[in-house]
Amino acid sequence: MALQRPKGTQDHLPDGSPKLRLDISARAFRYVTDTAAQVLERAGAAFIETPMFEEAELVKRGVGGSTDIVRKEMFMVYYFGDHGGYVLRPEGTAGLVRAYLENGLKQLPAPFKLWTHGPMFRAERQQRGRLRQFHQVDYEVLGSADPLVDAEAIWLMVQVVQALGLKGVEVKLGSIGDPEDRETYNAYLRGLFGAHVERLSDDSKDRLERNPMRILDSKSQEDQELIAELSVRPMLDFLGAEAEAHFAAVRGFLDAWNVAYTVDPSIVRGLDYYRRTAWELHHAHIGAKSALGGGGRYDGLAKELGGSDTPGIGWAFGVERILIAMEEEGLSLPAAPQPQLYVAALDAGHVPMAAQVALELRSDFWADFGYKAQKPGNAFREGERRGAAYVALIGSDEAAAGTVALKNMSTGEQQSVKVADLAAVLGASALSSRS
Ligand code: AMP
């Protein structure tokens, strides 16, 4: 059998592919990133790209050494039997913050808004919407702790999914307070779970010491049963005055802008560098456990990465999950631009002229040609299969006169047009089809 792609990866296929679905359509991926580009760049976000592999240490500090991602899901990068301590990036934030610090972007006026998109890698067990290579659109703002920045980030995330036509999305908003608030909360959790250590999963026994908040995130059923039984109070009850005021300000902006959200006290982010605002974007058809995306404020991250203290906030959504949600809602892509001209030679000797006519038009138009001589019927069928607006035929008479026999595929009308006038005809038809 021919070789196959690695587990947990997908090929993004062109239109017309026999096995095409929206979530593996190359054009759909581009539609999502183009839409994101439009929304985010209108808000002043600058596009940035960082490497697909980074130092393992960066990812460890950025994502957290105790997370499943770092402990179980990292792809190491090997070369010539050795590895230089690099891993494929599992998410975008750490690399973007590193790039911001490393390239002196801090000298630019703050807040500095960045966005990117690209593949991310996690060795997870494959399911629908859970891949080993998946794609994210990522927005990050560095250099400001203003709640207005948080609200704008959430607004932009909602704008992107709305621009894609999605309706069934829900923003779940929470706050995880400041580090001292989390210390108080962790002390509370230690007391609460400490009395039932024997019922915790092994992972959570470990978390009880290091980071009890992460128990709330546990996937283990025994942990979740205990959590439900103990009626654990949410982090939101433990916000200090400053974090409380910040949270109220974010909600105030969202209310004023009519962004729908629900306050979700169960949102937790276990890592020390997270501060205050945290949210998830959910969709009715994706399932409660898997979000379309998420975001949060990470004021402590730059310092954690060895840089100077720089507040930051960002979000990412998974493009595959967005496309699955679009498919579930019955949304389709906008029509692809119509191919304008297909040029066919009626005999082999005129194929080069057909090619040249097409090539010269390409600076302004979609134009392709047949590589072999074709009978008129076949040429028209080929033009129709491609959805071309016009088919041009070139035989001996046309070649001698410097013309083509041009058929308008929607009216069926055929006329002789000078090669030099083709651009004008195609241009006029593009204008009239737009009006
Ligand atoms: P995270 O960085 O874990 O907060 O993930 C942000 C978003 O990326 C999620 O909400 C998903 O939409 C997407 N995502 C994360 N992991 C995967 C994966 N293994 N496969 C597909 N999408 C993913």
Short mmCIF file of C-alpha atoms and ligand atoms in Angstrom, two decimals:
data_model
loop_
_atom_site.label_atom_id
_atom_site.label_comp_id
_atom_site.label_asym_id
_atom_site.label_seq_id
_atom_site.Cartn_x
_atom_site.Cartn_y
_atom_site.Cartn_z
CA MET A 1 0.00 0.00 0.00
CA ALA A 2 1.17 3.52 -0.72
CA LEU A 3 2.49 5.46 2.25
CA GLN A 4 -0.01 7.42 4.30
CA ARG A 5 0.01 10.63 6.31
CA PRO A 6 0.91 10.48 10.01
CA LYS A 7 -1.81 9.74 12.55
CA GLY A 8 -3.66 12.83 13.70
CA THR A 9 -2.82 14.93 10.66
CA GLN A 10 -4.99 16.00 7.75
CA ASP A 11 -4.40 17.03 4.18
CA HIS A 12 -6.15 20.23 3.20
CA LEU A 13 -7.60 19.53 -0.21
CA PRO A 14 -8.47 21.68 -3.19
CA ASP A 15 -11.99 22.24 -4.48
CA GLY A 16 -13.25 19.38 -6.59
CA SER A 17 -11.40 16.72 -4.55
CA PRO A 18 -13.50 13.56 -4.23
CA LYS A 19 -13.15 13.36 -0.43
CA LEU A 20 -13.59 17.05 0.30
CA ARG A 21 -15.24 18.21 3.55
CA LEU A 22 -15.35 21.73 4.91
CA ASP A 23 -12.90 20.96 7.72
CA ILE A 24 -10.26 19.70 5.28
CA SER A 25 -10.90 22.22 2.52
CA ALA A 26 -7.78 24.26 1.77
CA ARG A 27 -9.98 27.09 0.58
CA ALA A 28 -11.94 26.99 3.84
CA PHE A 29 -8.74 27.34 5.87
CA ARG A 30 -7.77 30.32 3.80
CA TYR A 31 -11.25 31.79 4.17
CA VAL A 32 -10.97 31.59 7.96
CA THR A 33 -7.51 33.15 8.07
CA ASP A 34 -8.44 35.83 5.50
CA THR A 35 -11.53 36.71 7.53
CA ALA A 36 -9.47 36.86 10.71
CA ALA A 37 -6.90 39.03 8.93
CA GLN A 38 -9.56 41.48 7.88
CA VAL A 39 -11.19 41.78 11.29
CA LEU A 40 -7.94 41.88 13.27
CA GLU A 41 -5.97 44.14 10.97
CA ARG A 42 -8.79 46.69 10.94
CA ALA A 43 -8.25 46.80 14.69
CA GLY A 44 -4.58 47.56 14.20
CA ALA A 45 -3.17 44.09 14.82
CA ALA A 46 0.12 43.40 13.04
CA PHE A 47 0.77 40.02 11.44
CA ILE A 48 3.75 38.11 12.80
CA GLU A 49 5.17 34.64 12.17
CA THR A 50 7.45 32.72 14.47
CA PRO A 51 9.17 29.34 14.03
CA MET A 52 7.23 26.11 14.21
CA PHE A 53 9.81 24.73 16.60
CA GLU A 54 11.14 26.39 19.70
CA GLU A 55 13.37 25.51 22.61
CA ALA A 56 11.72 22.94 24.85
CA GLU A 57 12.50 25.21 27.78
CA LEU A 58 10.40 28.02 26.29
CA VAL A 59 7.41 25.73 25.87
CA LYS A 60 7.92 24.27 29.32
CA ARG A 61 7.87 27.68 30.94
CA GLY A 62 5.15 29.02 28.67
CA VAL A 63 2.74 26.12 28.89
CA GLY A 64 3.72 24.85 32.30
CA GLY A 65 5.84 21.85 33.29
CA SER A 66 2.95 20.17 35.07
CA THR A 67 0.52 20.26 32.15
CA ASP A 68 -0.37 17.23 30.03
CA ILE A 69 0.89 19.13 27.00
CA VAL A 70 4.42 19.34 28.36
CA ARG A 71 4.44 16.00 30.17
CA LYS A 72 2.85 13.81 27.53
CA GLU A 73 2.19 15.58 24.26
CA MET A 74 5.37 17.24 23.06
CA PHE A 75 6.90 16.33 19.72
CA MET A 76 10.67 16.51 20.03
CA VAL A 77 12.62 17.67 17.00
CA TYR A 78 15.40 15.22 16.03
CA TYR A 79 18.05 15.70 13.40
CA PHE A 80 20.85 13.32 12.45
CA GLY A 81 19.98 11.14 15.40
CA ASP A 82 20.41 13.97 17.87
CA HIS A 83 18.07 16.54 19.27
CA GLY A 84 18.94 20.04 20.23
CA GLY A 85 16.30 20.45 22.91
CA TYR A 86 13.72 21.69 20.44
CA VAL A 87 10.04 20.81 20.29
CA LEU A 88 7.30 21.49 17.78
CA ARG A 89 5.24 24.34 19.19
CA PRO A 90 2.01 23.16 20.89
CA GLU A 91 0.53 26.69 20.96
CA GLY A 92 1.46 30.14 19.78
CA THR A 93 1.61 32.45 22.79
CA ALA A 94 5.02 31.51 24.19
CA GLY A 95 6.71 31.96 20.80
CA LEU A 96 5.00 35.28 20.16
CA VAL A 97 5.93 36.69 23.54
CA ARG A 98 9.50 35.44 23.05
CA ALA A 99 9.62 37.15 19.64
CA TYR A 100 8.20 40.37 21.11
CA LEU A 101 10.88 40.44 23.78
CA GLU A 102 13.75 39.22 21.61
CA ASN A 103 13.14 41.64 18.75
CA GLY A 104 12.79 44.82 20.75
CA LEU A 105 9.10 45.23 19.89
CA LYS A 106 8.70 46.62 23.37
CA GLN A 107 10.16 49.86 22.08
CA LEU A 108 7.08 50.34 19.92
CA PRO A 109 4.05 52.10 21.37
CA ALA A 110 1.98 49.93 23.70
CA PRO A 111 -0.43 48.24 23.66
CA PHE A 112 1.03 46.30 20.76
CA LYS A 113 -1.45 44.02 19.00
CA LEU A 114 -0.19 40.98 17.14
CA TRP A 115 -1.84 38.18 15.31
CA THR A 116 -0.74 35.01 13.58
CA HIS A 117 -2.04 31.71 12.33
CA GLY A 118 -0.43 28.37 11.67
CA PRO A 119 -0.05 24.74 12.65
CA MET A 120 0.37 23.62 16.26
CA PHE A 121 1.41 20.16 17.40
CA ARG A 122 0.28 18.00 20.30
CA ALA A 123 0.56 14.22 20.52
CA GLU A 124 -3.05 13.70 21.53
CA ARG A 125 -5.32 10.78 20.83
CA GLN A 126 -7.07 11.57 17.58
CA GLN A 127 -10.81 12.29 17.55
CA ARG A 128 -13.02 14.55 15.51
CA GLY A 129 -11.74 18.04 16.23
CA ARG A 130 -8.73 16.70 18.16
CA LEU A 131 -5.63 16.32 16.04
CA ARG A 132 -1.89 16.05 16.41
CA GLN A 133 -1.32 18.80 13.90
CA PHE A 134 -4.07 21.38 14.12
CA HIS A 135 -4.26 25.03 13.22
CA GLN A 136 -4.88 28.11 15.28
CA VAL A 137 -5.63 31.74 14.73
CA ASP A 138 -3.94 33.62 17.50
CA TYR A 139 -4.29 37.23 18.73
CA GLU A 140 -2.08 38.72 21.44
CA VAL A 141 -1.76 42.18 22.95
CA LEU A 142 1.36 43.13 24.84
CA GLY A 143 2.18 46.05 27.05
CA SER A 144 -1.12 46.94 28.68
CA ALA A 145 -3.05 45.78 31.72
CA ASP A 146 -6.07 47.95 30.88
CA PRO A 147 -9.42 46.09 31.10
CA LEU A 148 -10.41 47.86 27.88
CA VAL A 149 -7.77 45.73 26.12
CA ASP A 150 -9.36 42.58 27.55
CA ALA A 151 -12.83 43.59 26.42
CA GLU A 152 -11.58 44.51 22.95
CA ALA A 153 -9.81 41.14 22.66
CA ILE A 154 -13.03 39.29 23.49
CA TRP A 155 -15.00 41.53 21.13
CA LEU A 156 -12.55 40.78 18.32
CA MET A 157 -12.74 37.04 18.87
CA VAL A 158 -16.53 37.21 18.65
CA GLN A 159 -16.28 39.47 15.58
CA VAL A 160 -14.15 36.92 13.75
CA VAL A 161 -16.55 34.03 14.34
CA GLN A 162 -19.52 36.23 13.50
CA ALA A 163 -17.87 37.36 10.28
CA LEU A 164 -17.59 33.67 9.41
CA GLY A 165 -21.36 33.38 9.86
CA LEU A 166 -21.36 31.28 13.05
CA LYS A 167 -24.37 31.81 15.27
CA GLY A 168 -24.31 29.15 17.99
CA VAL A 169 -21.31 30.49 19.85
CA GLU A 170 -21.18 31.32 23.51
CA VAL A 171 -18.57 33.27 25.43
CA LYS A 172 -17.97 31.91 28.90
CA LEU A 173 -16.19 34.51 30.94
CA GLY A 174 -14.41 34.24 34.24
CA SER A 175 -11.62 35.71 36.29
CA ILE A 176 -8.88 33.87 38.06
CA GLY A 177 -7.84 36.87 40.12
CA ASP A 178 -4.36 37.96 41.07
CA PRO A 179 -1.65 35.62 42.38
CA GLU A 180 -2.42 36.47 46.01
CA ASP A 181 -6.13 35.73 45.42
CA ARG A 182 -5.15 32.38 44.01
CA GLU A 183 -3.00 31.67 47.03
CA THR A 184 -6.02 32.20 49.25
CA TYR A 185 -8.10 30.02 46.98
CA ASN A 186 -5.48 27.29 46.86
CA ALA A 187 -5.30 27.29 50.65
CA TYR A 188 -9.06 26.86 50.74
CA LEU A 189 -8.88 24.00 48.20
CA ARG A 190 -6.05 22.29 50.10
CA GLY A 191 -8.16 22.31 53.23
CA LEU A 192 -11.21 21.03 51.40
CA PHE A 193 -9.59 18.24 49.33
CA GLY A 194 -7.00 17.49 52.01
CA ALA A 195 -9.73 15.84 54.08
CA HIS A 196 -10.48 13.42 51.20
CA VAL A 197 -7.02 12.67 49.78
CA GLU A 198 -7.80 8.96 49.48
CA ARG A 199 -10.58 9.68 46.99
CA LEU A 200 -8.46 11.80 44.65
CA SER A 201 -6.89 10.38 41.50
CA ASP A 202 -3.12 9.91 41.60
CA ASP A 203 -2.60 12.93 39.37
CA SER A 204 -4.73 15.05 41.67
CA LYS A 205 -2.95 13.84 44.81
CA ASP A 206 0.11 15.31 43.19
CA ARG A 207 -1.76 18.51 42.26
CA LEU A 208 -2.99 18.92 45.84
CA GLU A 209 0.48 19.96 46.91
CA ARG A 210 1.68 21.80 43.84
CA ASN A 211 -1.39 23.41 42.36
CA PRO A 212 -4.77 22.45 43.82
CA MET A 213 -6.66 24.63 41.32
CA ARG A 214 -5.74 22.20 38.61
CA ILE A 215 -7.76 19.48 40.37
CA LEU A 216 -10.86 21.36 39.22
CA ASP A 217 -9.69 20.85 35.63
CA SER A 218 -9.14 17.12 36.12
CA LYS A 219 -10.52 14.77 33.50
CA SER A 220 -10.81 11.93 36.03
CA GLN A 221 -14.33 10.89 36.95
CA GLU A 222 -13.51 10.21 40.60
CA ASP A 223 -12.16 13.74 40.95
CA GLN A 224 -15.18 15.26 39.27
CA GLU A 225 -17.54 13.30 41.54
CA LEU A 226 -15.73 14.53 44.62
CA ILE A 227 -15.77 18.11 43.33
CA ALA A 228 -19.53 17.92 42.81
CA GLU A 229 -20.08 16.39 46.23
CA LEU A 230 -18.04 18.99 48.09
CA SER A 231 -19.83 21.93 46.42
CA VAL A 232 -16.49 23.63 45.88
CA ARG A 233 -16.74 27.40 45.96
CA PRO A 234 -15.54 29.05 42.75
CA MET A 235 -12.42 31.15 42.32
CA LEU A 236 -14.71 34.09 41.58
CA ASP A 237 -15.69 34.17 45.27
CA PHE A 238 -12.05 34.81 46.14
CA LEU A 239 -11.25 37.79 43.93
CA GLY A 240 -9.46 40.64 45.67
CA ALA A 241 -10.72 44.20 45.27
CA GLU A 242 -8.48 45.03 42.30
CA ALA A 243 -9.23 41.90 40.35
CA GLU A 244 -12.93 42.36 41.14
CA ALA A 245 -12.86 45.93 39.78
CA HIS A 246 -10.99 44.77 36.66
CA PHE A 247 -13.55 42.03 36.05
CA ALA A 248 -16.42 44.49 36.51
CA ALA A 249 -14.79 46.91 34.04
CA VAL A 250 -14.38 44.17 31.39
CA ARG A 251 -18.03 43.16 31.82
CA GLY A 252 -19.08 46.79 31.65
CA PHE A 253 -17.46 47.25 28.24
CA LEU A 254 -18.89 44.00 26.90
CA ASP A 255 -22.36 44.98 28.09
CA ALA A 256 -22.04 48.39 26.46
CA TRP A 257 -21.00 46.77 23.17
CA ASN A 258 -23.76 44.16 23.34
CA VAL A 259 -21.37 41.23 23.43
CA ALA A 260 -23.31 38.30 24.85
CA TYR A 261 -21.45 36.24 27.47
CA THR A 262 -22.18 34.19 30.52
CA VAL A 263 -20.12 34.40 33.65
CA ASP A 264 -18.67 30.95 34.20
CA PRO A 265 -17.14 30.46 37.62
CA SER A 266 -15.68 27.10 36.62
CA ILE A 267 -13.05 28.60 34.33
CA VAL A 268 -9.64 27.94 35.83
CA ARG A 269 -6.13 28.45 34.57
CA GLY A 270 -3.67 26.62 36.72
CA LEU A 271 -0.47 28.42 35.78
CA ASP A 272 1.07 31.09 37.95
CA TYR A 273 1.52 33.67 35.23
CA TYR A 274 -2.17 33.95 34.42
CA ARG A 275 -4.01 36.93 35.85
CA ARG A 276 -7.59 38.01 36.02
CA THR A 277 -9.59 37.71 32.79
CA ALA A 278 -10.05 34.23 31.30
CA TRP A 279 -12.65 33.05 28.84
CA GLU A 280 -13.65 30.28 26.50
CA LEU A 281 -15.60 30.29 23.30
CA HIS A 282 -18.04 27.38 23.04
CA HIS A 283 -20.32 26.05 20.40
CA ALA A 284 -23.47 24.00 20.85
CA HIS A 285 -22.33 21.29 18.42
CA ILE A 286 -18.74 20.92 19.51
CA GLY A 287 -19.52 19.57 22.97
CA ALA A 288 -19.00 21.07 26.37
CA LYS A 289 -15.56 19.55 26.88
CA SER A 290 -14.03 20.99 23.76
CA ALA A 291 -13.97 24.70 23.22
CA LEU A 292 -13.71 26.47 19.88
CA GLY A 293 -11.14 28.66 21.51
CA GLY A 294 -10.01 30.33 24.65
CA GLY A 295 -8.14 33.29 25.94
CA GLY A 296 -6.78 34.98 28.99
CA ARG A 297 -4.57 37.58 30.54
CA TYR A 298 -1.01 36.46 31.26
CA ASP A 299 0.76 39.40 32.88
CA GLY A 300 3.41 37.17 34.45
CA LEU A 301 4.46 35.31 31.29
CA ALA A 302 7.10 37.68 29.88
CA LYS A 303 8.97 37.57 33.18
CA GLU A 304 8.59 33.80 33.37
CA LEU A 305 10.33 33.65 29.97
CA GLY A 306 13.22 35.69 31.31
CA GLY A 307 12.12 39.02 29.88
CA SER A 308 11.12 42.26 31.51
CA ASP A 309 7.76 42.56 33.18
CA THR A 310 5.22 43.03 30.38
CA PRO A 311 1.49 42.56 30.75
CA GLY A 312 -0.21 40.60 28.03
CA ILE A 313 -3.45 39.02 26.97
CA GLY A 314 -4.42 36.83 24.07
CA TRP A 315 -6.69 34.24 22.58
CA ALA A 316 -6.56 31.41 20.10
CA PHE A 317 -9.17 29.38 18.33
CA GLY A 318 -8.79 26.12 16.49
CA VAL A 319 -9.48 26.48 12.78
CA GLU A 320 -10.55 22.84 12.41
CA ARG A 321 -13.12 23.22 15.20
CA ILE A 322 -14.41 26.45 13.68
CA LEU A 323 -14.88 24.63 10.37
CA ILE A 324 -16.65 21.71 12.05
CA ALA A 325 -18.98 24.20 13.74
CA MET A 326 -19.60 25.90 10.39
CA GLU A 327 -20.40 22.55 8.82
CA GLU A 328 -22.79 21.73 11.68
CA GLU A 329 -24.57 25.04 11.13
CA GLY A 330 -24.88 24.29 7.43
CA LEU A 331 -22.71 27.24 6.45
CA SER A 332 -20.83 27.11 3.20
CA LEU A 333 -17.95 29.07 1.78
CA PRO A 334 -18.50 32.08 -0.43
CA ALA A 335 -18.27 31.04 -4.07
CA ALA A 336 -14.76 30.82 -5.43
CA PRO A 337 -13.96 33.59 -7.92
CA GLN A 338 -15.12 32.60 -11.39
CA PRO A 339 -12.41 31.48 -13.80
CA GLN A 340 -12.54 33.95 -16.66
CA LEU A 341 -11.00 32.38 -19.70
CA TYR A 342 -10.06 28.96 -21.00
CA VAL A 343 -8.00 29.01 -24.21
CA ALA A 344 -7.85 25.94 -26.46
CA ALA A 345 -5.92 25.28 -29.67
CA LEU A 346 -7.73 23.38 -32.39
CA ASP A 347 -4.49 21.78 -33.60
CA ALA A 348 -1.17 20.94 -31.98
CA GLY A 349 0.70 23.66 -33.85
CA HIS A 350 -1.31 26.38 -32.12
CA VAL A 351 -0.96 25.16 -28.54
CA PRO A 352 1.99 27.53 -27.94
CA MET A 353 -0.14 30.49 -29.09
CA ALA A 354 -3.00 29.39 -26.82
CA ALA A 355 -0.52 29.23 -23.94
CA GLN A 356 0.88 32.66 -24.73
CA VAL A 357 -2.56 34.28 -24.95
CA ALA A 358 -3.43 32.89 -21.51
CA LEU A 359 -0.07 33.78 -19.95
CA GLU A 360 -0.26 37.39 -21.07
CA LEU A 361 -3.73 37.86 -19.63
CA ARG A 362 -2.76 36.48 -16.23
CA SER A 363 -1.44 39.80 -14.97
CA ASP A 364 -5.08 40.89 -14.68
CA PHE A 365 -7.28 37.84 -15.20
CA TRP A 366 -7.77 34.19 -14.43
CA ALA A 367 -6.74 32.49 -17.69
CA ASP A 368 -5.72 28.91 -18.40
CA PHE A 369 -5.15 26.87 -21.54
CA GLY A 370 -5.23 23.31 -22.87
CA TYR A 371 -1.90 21.55 -23.24
CA LYS A 372 -3.10 19.53 -26.21
CA ALA A 373 -5.16 20.30 -29.28
CA GLN A 374 -8.90 19.99 -28.65
CA LYS A 375 -12.02 19.82 -30.79
CA PRO A 376 -14.39 22.77 -30.14
CA GLY A 377 -16.92 20.52 -28.32
CA ASN A 378 -14.23 19.22 -25.97
CA ALA A 379 -12.86 22.70 -25.38
CA PHE A 380 -16.33 24.01 -24.43
CA ARG A 381 -16.90 21.05 -22.12
CA GLU A 382 -13.55 21.71 -20.45
CA GLY A 383 -14.41 25.41 -20.07
CA GLU A 384 -17.75 24.46 -18.56
CA ARG A 385 -16.18 21.94 -16.14
CA ARG A 386 -13.96 24.74 -14.86
CA GLY A 387 -16.84 27.19 -14.72
CA ALA A 388 -15.05 29.61 -17.08
CA ALA A 389 -16.93 32.69 -18.25
CA TYR A 390 -15.35 32.47 -21.72
CA VAL A 391 -13.70 29.87 -23.95
CA ALA A 392 -11.36 31.03 -26.71
CA LEU A 393 -10.54 28.80 -29.64
CA ILE A 394 -7.47 29.21 -31.83
CA GLY A 395 -7.24 27.48 -35.21
CA SER A 396 -5.33 28.36 -38.38
CA ASP A 397 -7.70 31.18 -39.41
CA GLU A 398 -7.55 32.81 -35.98
CA ALA A 399 -3.77 32.44 -35.78
CA ALA A 400 -3.36 34.06 -39.18
CA ALA A 401 -5.66 36.95 -38.26
CA GLY A 402 -4.33 37.43 -34.73
CA THR A 403 -7.78 36.69 -33.30
CA VAL A 404 -9.59 34.07 -31.20
CA ALA A 405 -13.10 32.66 -31.59
CA LEU A 406 -14.51 33.71 -28.23
CA LYS A 407 -17.58 32.01 -26.75
CA ASN A 408 -19.47 33.62 -23.89
CA MET A 409 -20.37 30.54 -21.87
CA SER A 410 -23.44 32.03 -20.21
CA THR A 411 -25.10 33.47 -23.36
CA GLY A 412 -23.64 30.98 -25.87
CA GLU A 413 -22.78 33.95 -28.09
CA GLN A 414 -19.63 33.54 -30.19
CA GLN A 415 -17.57 36.27 -31.79
CA SER A 416 -14.19 36.84 -33.33
CA VAL A 417 -12.05 39.03 -31.06
CA LYS A 418 -8.57 40.36 -31.69
CA VAL A 419 -6.07 38.94 -29.19
CA ALA A 420 -5.11 42.51 -28.37
CA ASP A 421 -8.75 43.29 -27.42
CA LEU A 422 -9.30 40.25 -25.17
CA ALA A 423 -8.34 42.08 -21.99
CA ALA A 424 -10.91 44.79 -22.72
CA VAL A 425 -13.68 42.22 -23.31
CA LEU A 426 -12.85 40.28 -20.13
CA GLY A 427 -12.56 43.52 -18.17
CA ALA A 428 -15.94 44.79 -19.36
CA SER A 429 -17.59 41.47 -18.54
CA ALA A 430 -16.04 41.43 -15.05
CA LEU A 431 -17.46 44.92 -14.48
CA SER A 432 -20.94 44.05 -15.71
CA SER A 433 -21.08 40.85 -13.65
CA ARG A 434 -20.21 42.86 -10.54
CA SER A 435 -22.96 45.43 -11.09
P1 AMP B 1 -5.60 25.78 24.00
O1 AMP B 1 -4.30 26.32 23.51
O2 AMP B 1 -5.50 24.39 24.56
O3 AMP B 1 -6.39 26.74 24.86
O4 AMP B 1 -6.49 25.60 22.69
C1 AMP B 1 -7.07 26.65 22.01
C2 AMP B 1 -7.93 26.09 20.92
O5 AMP B 1 -7.14 25.35 19.99
C3 AMP B 1 -8.95 25.06 21.40
O6 AMP B 1 -10.10 25.68 21.85
C4 AMP B 1 -9.20 24.27 20.15
O7 AMP B 1 -10.11 24.94 19.30
C5 AMP B 1 -7.85 24.25 19.50
N1 AMP B 1 -7.17 22.99 19.83
C6 AMP B 1 -6.41 22.71 20.90
N2 AMP B 1 -5.92 21.46 20.85
C7 AMP B 1 -6.39 20.93 19.70
C8 AMP B 1 -6.23 19.67 19.04
N3 AMP B 1 -5.48 18.70 19.57
N4 AMP B 1 -6.87 19.49 17.87
C9 AMP B 1 -7.62 20.45 17.32
N5 AMP B 1 -7.79 21.66 17.88
C10 AMP B 1 -7.19 21.90 19.05
#
